[in-house]
mmCIF file of N, CA and C and ligand atoms in Angstrom:
data_model
loop_
_atom_site.group_PDB
_atom_site.id
_atom_site.type_symbol
_atom_site.label_atom_id
_atom_site.label_comp_id
_atom_site.label_asym_id
_atom_site.label_seq_id
_atom_site.Cartn_x
_atom_site.Cartn_y
_atom_site.Cartn_z
ATOM 1 N N MET A 1 -67.186 13.837 156.422
ATOM 2 C CA MET A 1 -68.145 13.132 157.302
ATOM 3 C C MET A 1 -68.491 11.765 156.730
ATOM 4 N N PRO A 2 -68.194 10.691 157.460
ATOM 5 C CA PRO A 2 -68.595 9.374 156.948
ATOM 6 C C PRO A 2 -70.119 9.243 156.971
ATOM 7 N N GLN A 3 -70.620 8.530 155.993
ATOM 8 C CA GLN A 3 -72.063 8.248 155.894
ATOM 9 C C GLN A 3 -72.272 6.754 155.988
ATOM 10 N N LYS A 4 -73.520 6.388 156.249
ATOM 11 C CA LYS A 4 -73.910 4.981 156.203
ATOM 12 C C LYS A 4 -74.942 4.799 155.101
ATOM 13 N N THR A 5 -74.929 3.610 154.486
ATOM 14 C CA THR A 5 -75.944 3.299 153.487
ATOM 15 C C THR A 5 -76.330 1.831 153.583
ATOM 16 N N LEU A 6 -77.524 1.499 153.095
ATOM 17 C CA LEU A 6 -77.965 0.105 153.119
ATOM 18 C C LEU A 6 -77.790 -0.533 151.742
ATOM 19 N N SER A 7 -77.258 -1.744 151.774
ATOM 20 C CA SER A 7 -77.019 -2.507 150.549
ATOM 21 C C SER A 7 -77.640 -3.890 150.704
ATOM 22 N N ILE A 8 -78.216 -4.392 149.622
ATOM 23 C CA ILE A 8 -78.752 -5.765 149.622
ATOM 24 C C ILE A 8 -78.188 -6.508 148.418
ATOM 25 N N ILE A 9 -77.639 -7.690 148.657
ATOM 26 C CA ILE A 9 -77.260 -8.583 147.562
ATOM 27 C C ILE A 9 -78.506 -9.403 147.247
ATOM 28 N N LYS A 10 -79.053 -9.198 146.050
ATOM 29 C CA LYS A 10 -80.363 -9.730 145.687
ATOM 30 C C LYS A 10 -80.303 -11.224 145.325
ATOM 31 N N PRO A 11 -81.483 -11.881 145.241
ATOM 32 C CA PRO A 11 -81.523 -13.328 144.987
ATOM 33 C C PRO A 11 -80.746 -13.790 143.747
ATOM 34 N N ASP A 12 -80.756 -13.023 142.680
ATOM 35 C CA ASP A 12 -80.033 -13.472 141.473
ATOM 36 C C ASP A 12 -78.542 -13.637 141.761
ATOM 37 N N ALA A 13 -77.970 -12.679 142.482
ATOM 38 C CA ALA A 13 -76.535 -12.722 142.796
ATOM 39 C C ALA A 13 -76.219 -13.796 143.834
ATOM 40 N N VAL A 14 -77.129 -13.959 144.812
ATOM 41 C CA VAL A 14 -76.939 -15.022 145.811
ATOM 42 C C VAL A 14 -76.887 -16.374 145.096
ATOM 43 N N LYS A 15 -77.820 -16.582 144.162
ATOM 44 C CA LYS A 15 -77.896 -17.873 143.463
ATOM 45 C C LYS A 15 -76.763 -18.073 142.450
ATOM 46 N N LYS A 16 -76.117 -16.968 142.069
ATOM 47 C CA LYS A 16 -74.931 -17.071 141.190
ATOM 48 C C LYS A 16 -73.643 -17.286 141.988
ATOM 49 N N HIS A 17 -73.776 -17.321 143.321
ATOM 50 C CA HIS A 17 -72.612 -17.550 144.203
ATOM 51 C C HIS A 17 -71.562 -16.448 144.050
ATOM 52 N N VAL A 18 -72.027 -15.208 144.001
ATOM 53 C CA VAL A 18 -71.079 -14.089 143.901
ATOM 54 C C VAL A 18 -71.189 -13.133 145.103
ATOM 55 N N ILE A 19 -71.681 -13.661 146.231
ATOM 56 C CA ILE A 19 -71.759 -12.842 147.456
ATOM 57 C C ILE A 19 -70.369 -12.292 147.789
ATOM 58 N N GLY A 20 -69.397 -13.177 147.792
ATOM 59 C CA GLY A 20 -68.029 -12.785 148.161
ATOM 60 C C GLY A 20 -67.455 -11.739 147.225
ATOM 61 N N LYS A 21 -67.672 -11.950 145.937
ATOM 62 C CA LYS A 21 -67.139 -10.999 144.947
ATOM 63 C C LYS A 21 -67.769 -9.621 145.102
ATOM 64 N N ILE A 22 -69.055 -9.582 145.440
ATOM 65 C CA ILE A 22 -69.738 -8.293 145.616
ATOM 66 C C ILE A 22 -69.263 -7.599 146.893
ATOM 67 N N LEU A 23 -69.141 -8.356 147.973
ATOM 68 C CA LEU A 23 -68.638 -7.768 149.219
ATOM 69 C C LEU A 23 -67.227 -7.209 149.006
ATOM 70 N N GLN A 24 -66.433 -7.921 148.209
ATOM 71 C CA GLN A 24 -65.066 -7.467 147.915
ATOM 72 C C GLN A 24 -65.066 -6.113 147.202
ATOM 73 N N LYS A 25 -66.024 -5.918 146.294
ATOM 74 C CA LYS A 25 -66.127 -4.625 145.578
ATOM 75 C C LYS A 25 -66.305 -3.478 146.570
ATOM 76 N N PHE A 26 -67.174 -3.704 147.579
ATOM 77 C CA PHE A 26 -67.388 -2.648 148.579
ATOM 78 C C PHE A 26 -66.080 -2.366 149.315
ATOM 79 N N GLU A 27 -65.457 -3.431 149.791
ATOM 80 C CA GLU A 27 -64.258 -3.256 150.625
ATOM 81 C C GLU A 27 -63.117 -2.630 149.841
ATOM 82 N N GLU A 28 -62.924 -3.062 148.603
ATOM 83 C CA GLU A 28 -61.783 -2.518 147.856
ATOM 84 C C GLU A 28 -62.048 -1.082 147.373
ATOM 85 N N ASN A 29 -63.295 -0.634 147.466
ATOM 86 C CA ASN A 29 -63.624 0.746 147.114
ATOM 87 C C ASN A 29 -63.826 1.632 148.347
ATOM 88 N N GLY A 30 -63.350 1.170 149.478
ATOM 89 C CA GLY A 30 -63.348 2.008 150.677
ATOM 90 C C GLY A 30 -64.665 2.075 151.426
ATOM 91 N N LEU A 31 -65.571 1.125 151.141
ATOM 92 C CA LEU A 31 -66.808 1.056 151.928
ATOM 93 C C LEU A 31 -66.656 -0.072 152.941
ATOM 94 N N LYS A 32 -66.740 0.298 154.209
ATOM 95 C CA LYS A 32 -66.547 -0.660 155.293
ATOM 96 C C LYS A 32 -67.868 -1.343 155.614
ATOM 97 N N ILE A 33 -67.837 -2.673 155.766
ATOM 98 C CA ILE A 33 -69.046 -3.429 156.120
ATOM 99 C C ILE A 33 -69.175 -3.416 157.640
ATOM 100 N N ILE A 34 -70.174 -2.682 158.144
ATOM 101 C CA ILE A 34 -70.285 -2.522 159.601
ATOM 102 C C ILE A 34 -71.486 -3.262 160.180
ATOM 103 N N ALA A 35 -72.257 -3.947 159.301
ATOM 104 C CA ALA A 35 -73.337 -4.845 159.730
ATOM 105 C C ALA A 35 -73.612 -5.756 158.546
ATOM 106 N N LEU A 36 -73.982 -7.017 158.840
ATOM 107 C CA LEU A 36 -74.157 -7.989 157.752
ATOM 108 C C LEU A 36 -75.036 -9.141 158.212
ATOM 109 N N LYS A 37 -76.008 -9.530 157.374
ATOM 110 C CA LYS A 37 -76.796 -10.728 157.704
ATOM 111 C C LYS A 37 -77.478 -11.302 156.460
ATOM 112 N N MET A 38 -77.819 -12.598 156.537
ATOM 113 C CA MET A 38 -78.612 -13.224 155.476
ATOM 114 C C MET A 38 -80.044 -13.354 155.996
ATOM 115 N N VAL A 39 -80.998 -12.968 155.158
ATOM 116 C CA VAL A 39 -82.415 -13.105 155.527
ATOM 117 C C VAL A 39 -83.213 -13.565 154.318
ATOM 118 N N HIS A 40 -84.285 -14.329 154.587
ATOM 119 C CA HIS A 40 -85.227 -14.650 153.512
ATOM 120 C C HIS A 40 -86.465 -13.795 153.760
ATOM 121 N N LEU A 41 -86.632 -12.764 152.948
ATOM 122 C CA LEU A 41 -87.733 -11.811 153.149
ATOM 123 C C LEU A 41 -89.080 -12.480 152.949
ATOM 124 N N LYS A 42 -90.032 -12.111 153.797
ATOM 125 C CA LYS A 42 -91.417 -12.510 153.587
ATOM 126 C C LYS A 42 -92.055 -11.502 152.619
ATOM 127 N N LYS A 43 -93.137 -11.936 151.974
ATOM 128 C CA LYS A 43 -93.829 -11.043 151.015
ATOM 129 C C LYS A 43 -94.123 -9.678 151.629
ATOM 130 N N GLU A 44 -94.637 -9.686 152.860
ATOM 131 C CA GLU A 44 -95.006 -8.426 153.528
ATOM 132 C C GLU A 44 -93.788 -7.519 153.689
ATOM 133 N N ASP A 45 -92.633 -8.133 154.030
ATOM 134 C CA ASP A 45 -91.402 -7.340 154.205
ATOM 135 C C ASP A 45 -91.004 -6.671 152.894
ATOM 136 N N ALA A 46 -90.988 -7.475 151.826
ATOM 137 C CA ALA A 46 -90.557 -6.955 150.514
ATOM 138 C C ALA A 46 -91.524 -5.878 150.025
ATOM 139 N N LYS A 47 -92.815 -6.116 150.244
ATOM 140 C CA LYS A 47 -93.832 -5.124 149.835
ATOM 141 C C LYS A 47 -93.615 -3.810 150.551
ATOM 142 N N LYS A 48 -93.331 -3.904 151.852
ATOM 143 C CA LYS A 48 -93.127 -2.711 152.663
ATOM 144 C C LYS A 48 -91.835 -2.005 152.249
ATOM 145 N N PHE A 49 -90.781 -2.787 152.060
ATOM 146 C CA PHE A 49 -89.478 -2.210 151.710
ATOM 147 C C PHE A 49 -89.556 -1.433 150.391
ATOM 148 N N TYR A 50 -90.310 -1.981 149.432
ATOM 149 C CA TYR A 50 -90.408 -1.356 148.105
ATOM 150 C C TYR A 50 -91.703 -0.557 147.917
ATOM 151 N N MET A 51 -92.304 -0.123 149.037
ATOM 152 C CA MET A 51 -93.576 0.612 148.995
ATOM 153 C C MET A 51 -93.564 1.797 148.015
ATOM 154 N N VAL A 52 -92.405 2.484 147.892
ATOM 155 C CA VAL A 52 -92.336 3.636 146.965
ATOM 156 C C VAL A 52 -92.659 3.239 145.528
ATOM 157 N N HIS A 53 -92.514 1.949 145.223
ATOM 158 C CA HIS A 53 -92.756 1.482 143.847
ATOM 159 C C HIS A 53 -94.120 0.804 143.676
ATOM 160 N N LYS A 54 -95.010 0.963 144.682
ATOM 161 C CA LYS A 54 -96.247 0.173 144.671
ATOM 162 C C LYS A 54 -97.133 0.402 143.437
ATOM 163 N N ASP A 55 -97.023 1.558 142.825
ATOM 164 C CA ASP A 55 -97.844 1.828 141.638
ATOM 165 C C ASP A 55 -97.142 1.512 140.314
ATOM 166 N N LYS A 56 -95.913 1.035 140.408
ATOM 167 C CA LYS A 56 -95.160 0.709 139.190
ATOM 168 C C LYS A 56 -95.614 -0.647 138.641
ATOM 169 N N PRO A 57 -95.547 -0.801 137.330
ATOM 170 C CA PRO A 57 -95.979 -2.073 136.728
ATOM 171 C C PRO A 57 -95.126 -3.262 137.177
ATOM 172 N N PHE A 58 -93.888 -2.992 137.637
ATOM 173 C CA PHE A 58 -92.998 -4.093 138.010
ATOM 174 C C PHE A 58 -93.048 -4.461 139.495
ATOM 175 N N TYR A 59 -93.931 -3.792 140.254
ATOM 176 C CA TYR A 59 -93.950 -3.972 141.725
ATOM 177 C C TYR A 59 -94.175 -5.428 142.157
ATOM 178 N N GLU A 60 -95.224 -6.052 141.649
ATOM 179 C CA GLU A 60 -95.557 -7.432 142.046
ATOM 180 C C GLU A 60 -94.412 -8.386 141.711
ATOM 181 N N SER A 61 -93.896 -8.226 140.512
ATOM 182 C CA SER A 61 -92.789 -9.065 140.046
ATOM 183 C C SER A 61 -91.536 -8.862 140.913
ATOM 184 N N LEU A 62 -91.277 -7.606 141.262
ATOM 185 C CA LEU A 62 -90.120 -7.272 142.109
ATOM 186 C C LEU A 62 -90.250 -7.943 143.482
ATOM 187 N N VAL A 63 -91.450 -7.914 144.041
ATOM 188 C CA VAL A 63 -91.698 -8.538 145.343
ATOM 189 C C VAL A 63 -91.485 -10.050 145.248
ATOM 190 N N GLU A 64 -92.010 -10.664 144.193
ATOM 191 C CA GLU A 64 -91.802 -12.107 143.949
ATOM 192 C C GLU A 64 -90.310 -12.426 143.886
ATOM 193 N N PHE A 65 -89.616 -11.646 143.075
ATOM 194 C CA PHE A 65 -88.173 -11.845 142.888
ATOM 195 C C PHE A 65 -87.410 -11.716 144.198
ATOM 196 N N MET A 66 -87.692 -10.663 144.959
ATOM 197 C CA MET A 66 -86.931 -10.391 146.183
ATOM 198 C C MET A 66 -87.191 -11.426 147.284
ATOM 199 N N THR A 67 -88.278 -12.206 147.118
ATOM 200 C CA THR A 67 -88.598 -13.236 148.113
ATOM 201 C C THR A 67 -88.285 -14.638 147.576
ATOM 202 N N SER A 68 -87.616 -14.728 146.434
ATOM 203 C CA SER A 68 -87.389 -16.020 145.773
ATOM 204 C C SER A 68 -86.209 -16.806 146.343
ATOM 205 N N SER A 69 -85.393 -16.176 147.162
ATOM 206 C CA SER A 69 -84.285 -16.862 147.852
ATOM 207 C C SER A 69 -83.820 -15.927 148.964
ATOM 208 N N PRO A 70 -82.910 -16.411 149.811
ATOM 209 C CA PRO A 70 -82.354 -15.464 150.799
ATOM 210 C C PRO A 70 -81.606 -14.331 150.102
ATOM 211 N N VAL A 71 -81.455 -13.244 150.825
ATOM 212 C CA VAL A 71 -80.646 -12.115 150.368
ATOM 213 C C VAL A 71 -79.608 -11.826 151.455
ATOM 214 N N VAL A 72 -78.564 -11.084 151.097
ATOM 215 C CA VAL A 72 -77.563 -10.679 152.077
ATOM 216 C C VAL A 72 -77.647 -9.161 152.225
ATOM 217 N N VAL A 73 -77.850 -8.734 153.452
ATOM 218 C CA VAL A 73 -78.078 -7.309 153.714
ATOM 219 C C VAL A 73 -76.907 -6.756 154.507
ATOM 220 N N GLN A 74 -76.402 -5.589 154.095
ATOM 221 C CA GLN A 74 -75.290 -5.008 154.822
ATOM 222 C C GLN A 74 -75.413 -3.495 154.946
ATOM 223 N N VAL A 75 -74.818 -3.007 156.034
ATOM 224 C CA VAL A 75 -74.669 -1.563 156.188
ATOM 225 C C VAL A 75 -73.231 -1.233 155.803
ATOM 226 N N LEU A 76 -73.089 -0.269 154.903
ATOM 227 C CA LEU A 76 -71.769 0.158 154.439
ATOM 228 C C LEU A 76 -71.489 1.546 154.976
ATOM 229 N N GLU A 77 -70.252 1.768 155.374
ATOM 230 C CA GLU A 77 -69.869 3.080 155.908
ATOM 231 C C GLU A 77 -68.636 3.603 155.187
ATOM 232 N N GLY A 78 -68.637 4.883 154.914
ATOM 233 C CA GLY A 78 -67.477 5.507 154.286
ATOM 234 C C GLY A 78 -67.801 6.930 153.878
ATOM 235 N N GLU A 79 -66.787 7.656 153.416
ATOM 236 C CA GLU A 79 -66.987 9.008 152.897
ATOM 237 C C GLU A 79 -68.016 8.961 151.777
ATOM 238 N N ASN A 80 -69.050 9.755 151.869
ATOM 239 C CA ASN A 80 -70.010 9.850 150.776
ATOM 240 C C ASN A 80 -70.605 8.489 150.405
ATOM 241 N N ALA A 81 -70.852 7.654 151.418
ATOM 242 C CA ALA A 81 -71.180 6.237 151.191
ATOM 243 C C ALA A 81 -72.401 6.006 150.284
ATOM 244 N N VAL A 82 -73.411 6.873 150.415
ATOM 245 C CA VAL A 82 -74.636 6.663 149.632
ATOM 246 C C VAL A 82 -74.327 6.761 148.140
ATOM 247 N N GLU A 83 -73.687 7.873 147.769
ATOM 248 C CA GLU A 83 -73.366 8.109 146.364
ATOM 249 C C GLU A 83 -72.293 7.139 145.859
ATOM 250 N N LYS A 84 -71.312 6.898 146.703
ATOM 251 C CA LYS A 84 -70.226 5.993 146.312
ATOM 252 C C LYS A 84 -70.764 4.588 146.015
ATOM 253 N N ASN A 85 -71.665 4.120 146.894
ATOM 254 C CA ASN A 85 -72.249 2.791 146.666
ATOM 255 C C ASN A 85 -73.027 2.757 145.359
ATOM 256 N N ARG A 86 -73.773 3.835 145.074
ATOM 257 C CA ARG A 86 -74.538 3.895 143.813
ATOM 258 C C ARG A 86 -73.590 3.829 142.606
ATOM 259 N N GLU A 87 -72.424 4.445 142.745
ATOM 260 C CA GLU A 87 -71.425 4.389 141.660
ATOM 261 C C GLU A 87 -70.898 2.982 141.469
ATOM 262 N N ILE A 88 -70.561 2.336 142.582
ATOM 263 C CA ILE A 88 -70.015 0.972 142.525
ATOM 264 C C ILE A 88 -71.060 0.003 141.962
ATOM 265 N N MET A 89 -72.347 0.261 142.299
ATOM 266 C CA MET A 89 -73.439 -0.602 141.822
ATOM 267 C C MET A 89 -73.617 -0.508 140.309
ATOM 268 N N GLY A 90 -73.583 0.699 139.785
ATOM 269 C CA GLY A 90 -73.879 0.933 138.369
ATOM 270 C C GLY A 90 -75.359 1.200 138.152
ATOM 271 N N ALA A 91 -75.719 1.548 136.924
ATOM 272 C CA ALA A 91 -77.092 1.943 136.592
ATOM 273 C C ALA A 91 -78.092 0.812 136.840
ATOM 274 N N THR A 92 -79.343 1.204 137.158
ATOM 275 C CA THR A 92 -80.425 0.236 137.381
ATOM 276 C C THR A 92 -80.504 -0.750 136.212
ATOM 277 N N ASP A 93 -80.473 -0.207 135.013
ATOM 278 C CA ASP A 93 -80.460 -1.041 133.804
ATOM 279 C C ASP A 93 -79.000 -1.408 133.509
ATOM 280 N N PHE A 94 -78.673 -2.674 133.720
ATOM 281 C CA PHE A 94 -77.265 -3.098 133.622
ATOM 282 C C PHE A 94 -76.663 -2.834 132.245
ATOM 283 N N LYS A 95 -77.519 -2.686 131.244
ATOM 284 C CA LYS A 95 -77.003 -2.391 129.892
ATOM 285 C C LYS A 95 -76.383 -1.000 129.836
ATOM 286 N N LYS A 96 -76.836 -0.133 130.774
ATOM 287 C CA LYS A 96 -76.306 1.229 130.830
ATOM 288 C C LYS A 96 -75.214 1.367 131.897
ATOM 289 N N ALA A 97 -74.943 0.286 132.603
ATOM 290 C CA ALA A 97 -73.961 0.347 133.699
ATOM 291 C C ALA A 97 -72.539 0.390 133.153
ATOM 292 N N LYS A 98 -71.687 1.154 133.870
ATOM 293 C CA LYS A 98 -70.292 1.294 133.430
ATOM 294 C C LYS A 98 -69.494 0.029 133.715
ATOM 295 N N GLU A 99 -68.446 -0.141 132.930
ATOM 296 C CA GLU A 99 -67.487 -1.233 133.098
ATOM 297 C C GLU A 99 -66.973 -1.244 134.542
ATOM 298 N N GLY A 100 -66.871 -2.425 135.117
ATOM 299 C CA GLY A 100 -66.316 -2.536 136.469
ATOM 300 C C GLY A 100 -67.346 -2.413 137.578
ATOM 301 N N THR A 101 -68.591 -2.011 137.235
ATOM 302 C CA THR A 101 -69.619 -1.904 138.271
ATOM 303 C C THR A 101 -70.222 -3.287 138.545
ATOM 304 N N ILE A 102 -70.845 -3.393 139.709
ATOM 305 C CA ILE A 102 -71.438 -4.673 140.123
ATOM 306 C C ILE A 102 -72.514 -5.110 139.142
ATOM 307 N N ARG A 103 -73.361 -4.181 138.756
ATOM 308 C CA ARG A 103 -74.473 -4.554 137.867
ATOM 309 C C ARG A 103 -73.971 -4.929 136.473
ATOM 310 N N LYS A 104 -72.959 -4.236 135.990
ATOM 311 C CA LYS A 104 -72.380 -4.574 134.687
ATOM 312 C C LYS A 104 -71.869 -6.020 134.717
ATOM 313 N N GLU A 105 -71.252 -6.353 135.829
ATOM 314 C CA GLU A 105 -70.613 -7.664 135.935
ATOM 315 C C GLU A 105 -71.594 -8.789 136.257
ATOM 316 N N PHE A 106 -72.597 -8.499 137.109
ATOM 317 C CA PHE A 106 -73.381 -9.604 137.666
ATOM 318 C C PHE A 106 -74.881 -9.579 137.384
ATOM 319 N N ALA A 107 -75.431 -8.480 136.834
ATOM 320 C CA ALA A 107 -76.886 -8.438 136.614
ATOM 321 C C ALA A 107 -77.293 -9.346 135.461
ATOM 322 N N THR A 108 -78.544 -9.805 135.522
ATOM 323 C CA THR A 108 -79.108 -10.665 134.477
ATOM 324 C C THR A 108 -80.035 -9.860 133.576
ATOM 325 N N ASP A 109 -80.878 -9.025 134.201
ATOM 326 C CA ASP A 109 -81.770 -8.137 133.447
ATOM 327 C C ASP A 109 -82.110 -6.926 134.322
ATOM 328 N N ILE A 110 -83.018 -6.083 133.860
ATOM 329 C CA ILE A 110 -83.276 -4.825 134.595
ATOM 330 C C ILE A 110 -83.849 -5.087 135.992
ATOM 331 N N GLU A 111 -84.573 -6.200 136.161
ATOM 332 C CA GLU A 111 -85.098 -6.535 137.491
ATOM 333 C C GLU A 111 -84.044 -7.275 138.317
ATOM 334 N N LYS A 112 -83.472 -8.301 137.731
ATOM 335 C CA LYS A 112 -82.492 -9.136 138.446
ATOM 336 C C LYS A 112 -81.125 -8.487 138.312
ATOM 337 N N ASN A 113 -80.960 -7.385 139.067
ATOM 338 C CA ASN A 113 -79.780 -6.550 138.878
ATOM 339 C C ASN A 113 -78.808 -6.578 140.057
ATOM 340 N N ALA A 114 -78.772 -7.712 140.747
ATOM 341 C CA ALA A 114 -77.713 -8.074 141.699
ATOM 342 C C ALA A 114 -77.698 -7.360 143.048
ATOM 343 N N VAL A 115 -77.955 -6.053 143.051
ATOM 344 C CA VAL A 115 -77.856 -5.308 144.314
ATOM 345 C C VAL A 115 -78.902 -4.204 144.445
ATOM 346 N N HIS A 116 -79.220 -3.919 145.693
ATOM 347 C CA HIS A 116 -79.990 -2.718 146.052
ATOM 348 C C HIS A 116 -79.043 -1.770 146.776
ATOM 349 N N GLY A 117 -79.250 -0.481 146.612
ATOM 350 C CA GLY A 117 -78.523 0.506 147.407
ATOM 351 C C GLY A 117 -79.415 1.695 147.683
ATOM 352 N N SER A 118 -79.357 2.226 148.909
ATOM 353 C CA SER A 118 -80.152 3.413 149.257
ATOM 354 C C SER A 118 -79.833 4.548 148.294
ATOM 355 N N ASP A 119 -80.854 5.386 148.015
ATOM 356 C CA ASP A 119 -80.653 6.459 147.035
ATOM 357 C C ASP A 119 -80.488 7.843 147.659
ATOM 358 N N SER A 120 -80.572 7.947 148.991
ATOM 359 C CA SER A 120 -80.354 9.229 149.685
ATOM 360 C C SER A 120 -79.997 8.927 151.135
ATOM 361 N N THR A 121 -79.408 9.909 151.816
ATOM 362 C CA THR A 121 -79.045 9.672 153.216
ATOM 363 C C THR A 121 -80.294 9.464 154.068
ATOM 364 N N GLN A 122 -81.360 10.151 153.694
ATOM 365 C CA GLN A 122 -82.620 10.010 154.434
ATOM 366 C C GLN A 122 -83.190 8.598 154.284
ATOM 367 N N ASN A 123 -83.218 8.089 153.048
ATOM 368 C CA ASN A 123 -83.703 6.728 152.833
ATOM 369 C C ASN A 123 -82.755 5.693 153.423
ATOM 370 N N ALA A 124 -81.460 5.997 153.420
ATOM 371 C CA ALA A 124 -80.480 5.077 154.024
ATOM 372 C C ALA A 124 -80.831 4.860 155.494
ATOM 373 N N GLU A 125 -81.141 5.933 156.175
ATOM 374 C CA GLU A 125 -81.480 5.847 157.595
ATOM 375 C C GLU A 125 -82.722 4.964 157.800
ATOM 376 N N ILE A 126 -83.736 5.203 156.996
ATOM 377 C CA ILE A 126 -84.986 4.434 157.084
ATOM 378 C C ILE A 126 -84.725 2.950 156.773
ATOM 379 N N GLU A 127 -83.950 2.698 155.714
ATOM 380 C CA GLU A 127 -83.700 1.319 155.277
ATOM 381 C C GLU A 127 -82.805 0.555 156.259
ATOM 382 N N ILE A 128 -81.826 1.254 156.843
ATOM 383 C CA ILE A 128 -80.958 0.606 157.834
ATOM 384 C C ILE A 128 -81.806 0.188 159.034
ATOM 385 N N GLU A 129 -82.690 1.068 159.441
ATOM 386 C CA GLU A 129 -83.559 0.778 160.587
ATOM 387 C C GLU A 129 -84.533 -0.365 160.282
ATOM 388 N N PHE A 130 -84.915 -0.482 159.023
ATOM 389 C CA PHE A 130 -85.808 -1.556 158.586
ATOM 390 C C PHE A 130 -85.175 -2.925 158.872
ATOM 391 N N PHE A 131 -83.867 -3.022 158.714
ATOM 392 C CA PHE A 131 -83.182 -4.320 158.816
ATOM 393 C C PHE A 131 -82.375 -4.545 160.088
ATOM 394 N N PHE A 132 -81.839 -3.485 160.686
ATOM 395 C CA PHE A 132 -80.880 -3.687 161.777
ATOM 396 C C PHE A 132 -81.228 -2.904 163.032
ATOM 397 N N LYS A 133 -81.052 -3.602 164.186
ATOM 398 C CA LYS A 133 -81.112 -2.910 165.471
ATOM 399 C C LYS A 133 -79.780 -2.197 165.654
ATOM 400 N N LYS A 134 -79.798 -1.111 166.378
ATOM 401 C CA LYS A 134 -78.576 -0.312 166.615
ATOM 402 C C LYS A 134 -77.423 -1.164 167.131
ATOM 403 N N GLU A 135 -77.723 -2.107 168.037
ATOM 404 C CA GLU A 135 -76.640 -2.890 168.662
ATOM 405 C C GLU A 135 -75.993 -3.888 167.705
ATOM 406 N N ASN A 136 -76.592 -4.081 166.535
ATOM 407 C CA ASN A 136 -76.001 -4.980 165.548
ATOM 408 C C ASN A 136 -75.274 -4.242 164.421
ATOM 409 N N ILE A 137 -75.065 -2.961 164.633
ATOM 410 C CA ILE A 137 -74.257 -2.154 163.712
ATOM 411 C C ILE A 137 -72.990 -1.775 164.479
ATOM 412 N N PHE A 138 -71.819 -2.023 163.859
ATOM 413 C CA PHE A 138 -70.574 -1.966 164.605
ATOM 414 C C PHE A 138 -69.651 -0.848 164.137
ATOM 415 N N SER A 139 -68.654 -0.612 164.948
ATOM 416 C CA SER A 139 -67.652 0.400 164.651
ATOM 417 C C SER A 139 -66.296 -0.257 164.824
ATOM 418 N N TYR A 140 -65.428 -0.156 163.827
ATOM 419 C CA TYR A 140 -64.083 -0.732 163.949
ATOM 420 C C TYR A 140 -63.098 -0.065 163.012
HETATM 421 P P1 ADP B 201 -82.478 1.162 141.858
HETATM 422 O O1 ADP B 201 -82.453 -0.233 142.453
HETATM 423 O O2 ADP B 201 -81.352 1.380 140.898
HETATM 424 O O3 ADP B 201 -82.578 2.232 142.896
HETATM 425 P P2 ADP B 201 -85.306 1.622 141.329
HETATM 426 O O4 ADP B 201 -85.393 2.105 142.734
HETATM 427 O O5 ADP B 201 -85.817 2.505 140.255
HETATM 428 O O6 ADP B 201 -83.791 1.251 140.947
HETATM 429 O O7 ADP B 201 -86.070 0.238 141.197
HETATM 430 C C1 ADP B 201 -86.017 -0.713 142.225
HETATM 431 C C2 ADP B 201 -85.784 -2.067 141.620
HETATM 432 O O8 ADP B 201 -86.933 -2.425 140.835
HETATM 433 C C3 ADP B 201 -84.622 -2.163 140.618
HETATM 434 O O9 ADP B 201 -83.363 -2.321 141.229
HETATM 435 C C4 ADP B 201 -85.018 -3.374 139.814
HETATM 436 O O10 ADP B 201 -84.763 -4.592 140.521
HETATM 437 C C5 ADP B 201 -86.528 -3.181 139.705
HETATM 438 N N1 ADP B 201 -86.881 -2.419 138.484
HETATM 439 C C6 ADP B 201 -86.664 -1.099 138.246
HETATM 440 N N2 ADP B 201 -87.117 -0.734 137.035
HETATM 441 C C7 ADP B 201 -87.643 -1.861 136.478
HETATM 442 C C8 ADP B 201 -88.276 -2.163 135.238
HETATM 443 N N3 ADP B 201 -88.462 -1.217 134.308
HETATM 444 N N4 ADP B 201 -88.676 -3.440 135.027
HETATM 445 C C9 ADP B 201 -88.504 -4.400 135.967
HETATM 446 N N5 ADP B 201 -87.921 -4.185 137.154
HETATM 447 C C10 ADP B 201 -87.483 -2.943 137.418
HETATM 448 MG MG1 MG B 202 -84.092 2.599 144.290
#
């Protein structure tokens, strides 16, 4: 059963000009890009998106970071897409990320870690809906 997951190329990676290289990682690992857009999140959007982390010490900083430049948001589809994307991304802390993962290659620190990826199929559904209308998600 193919799954869908939400991915965000974060401001650090956008500013490093590695959007293309990151999208290539998804495609060459069998994750199809079925929706894609660039957005500059407002504070309220970022706060809402990361609401699960509101009590964490890094919440305010994360919101600042995520609103510091445009981001590129995509829906990825493929077998086991949620877990597969998490594998391709690598560990949250890039120092623990495996060779060949996006975070190993492109992260700057534990906050500026290049990409977001949904952590469950349930959250993927919520996060996809946060960013995309149904008619802007495609099948090909
Ligand atoms: P992931 O993005 O791997 O799912 P989390 O959901 O735990 O990780 O955290 C969300 C984001 O918050 C991380 O990707 C990272 O940008 C930031 N973050 C997580 N932990 C820390 C930390 N200890 N210090 C600063 N920022 C953090
Ligand atoms: Mg997370």
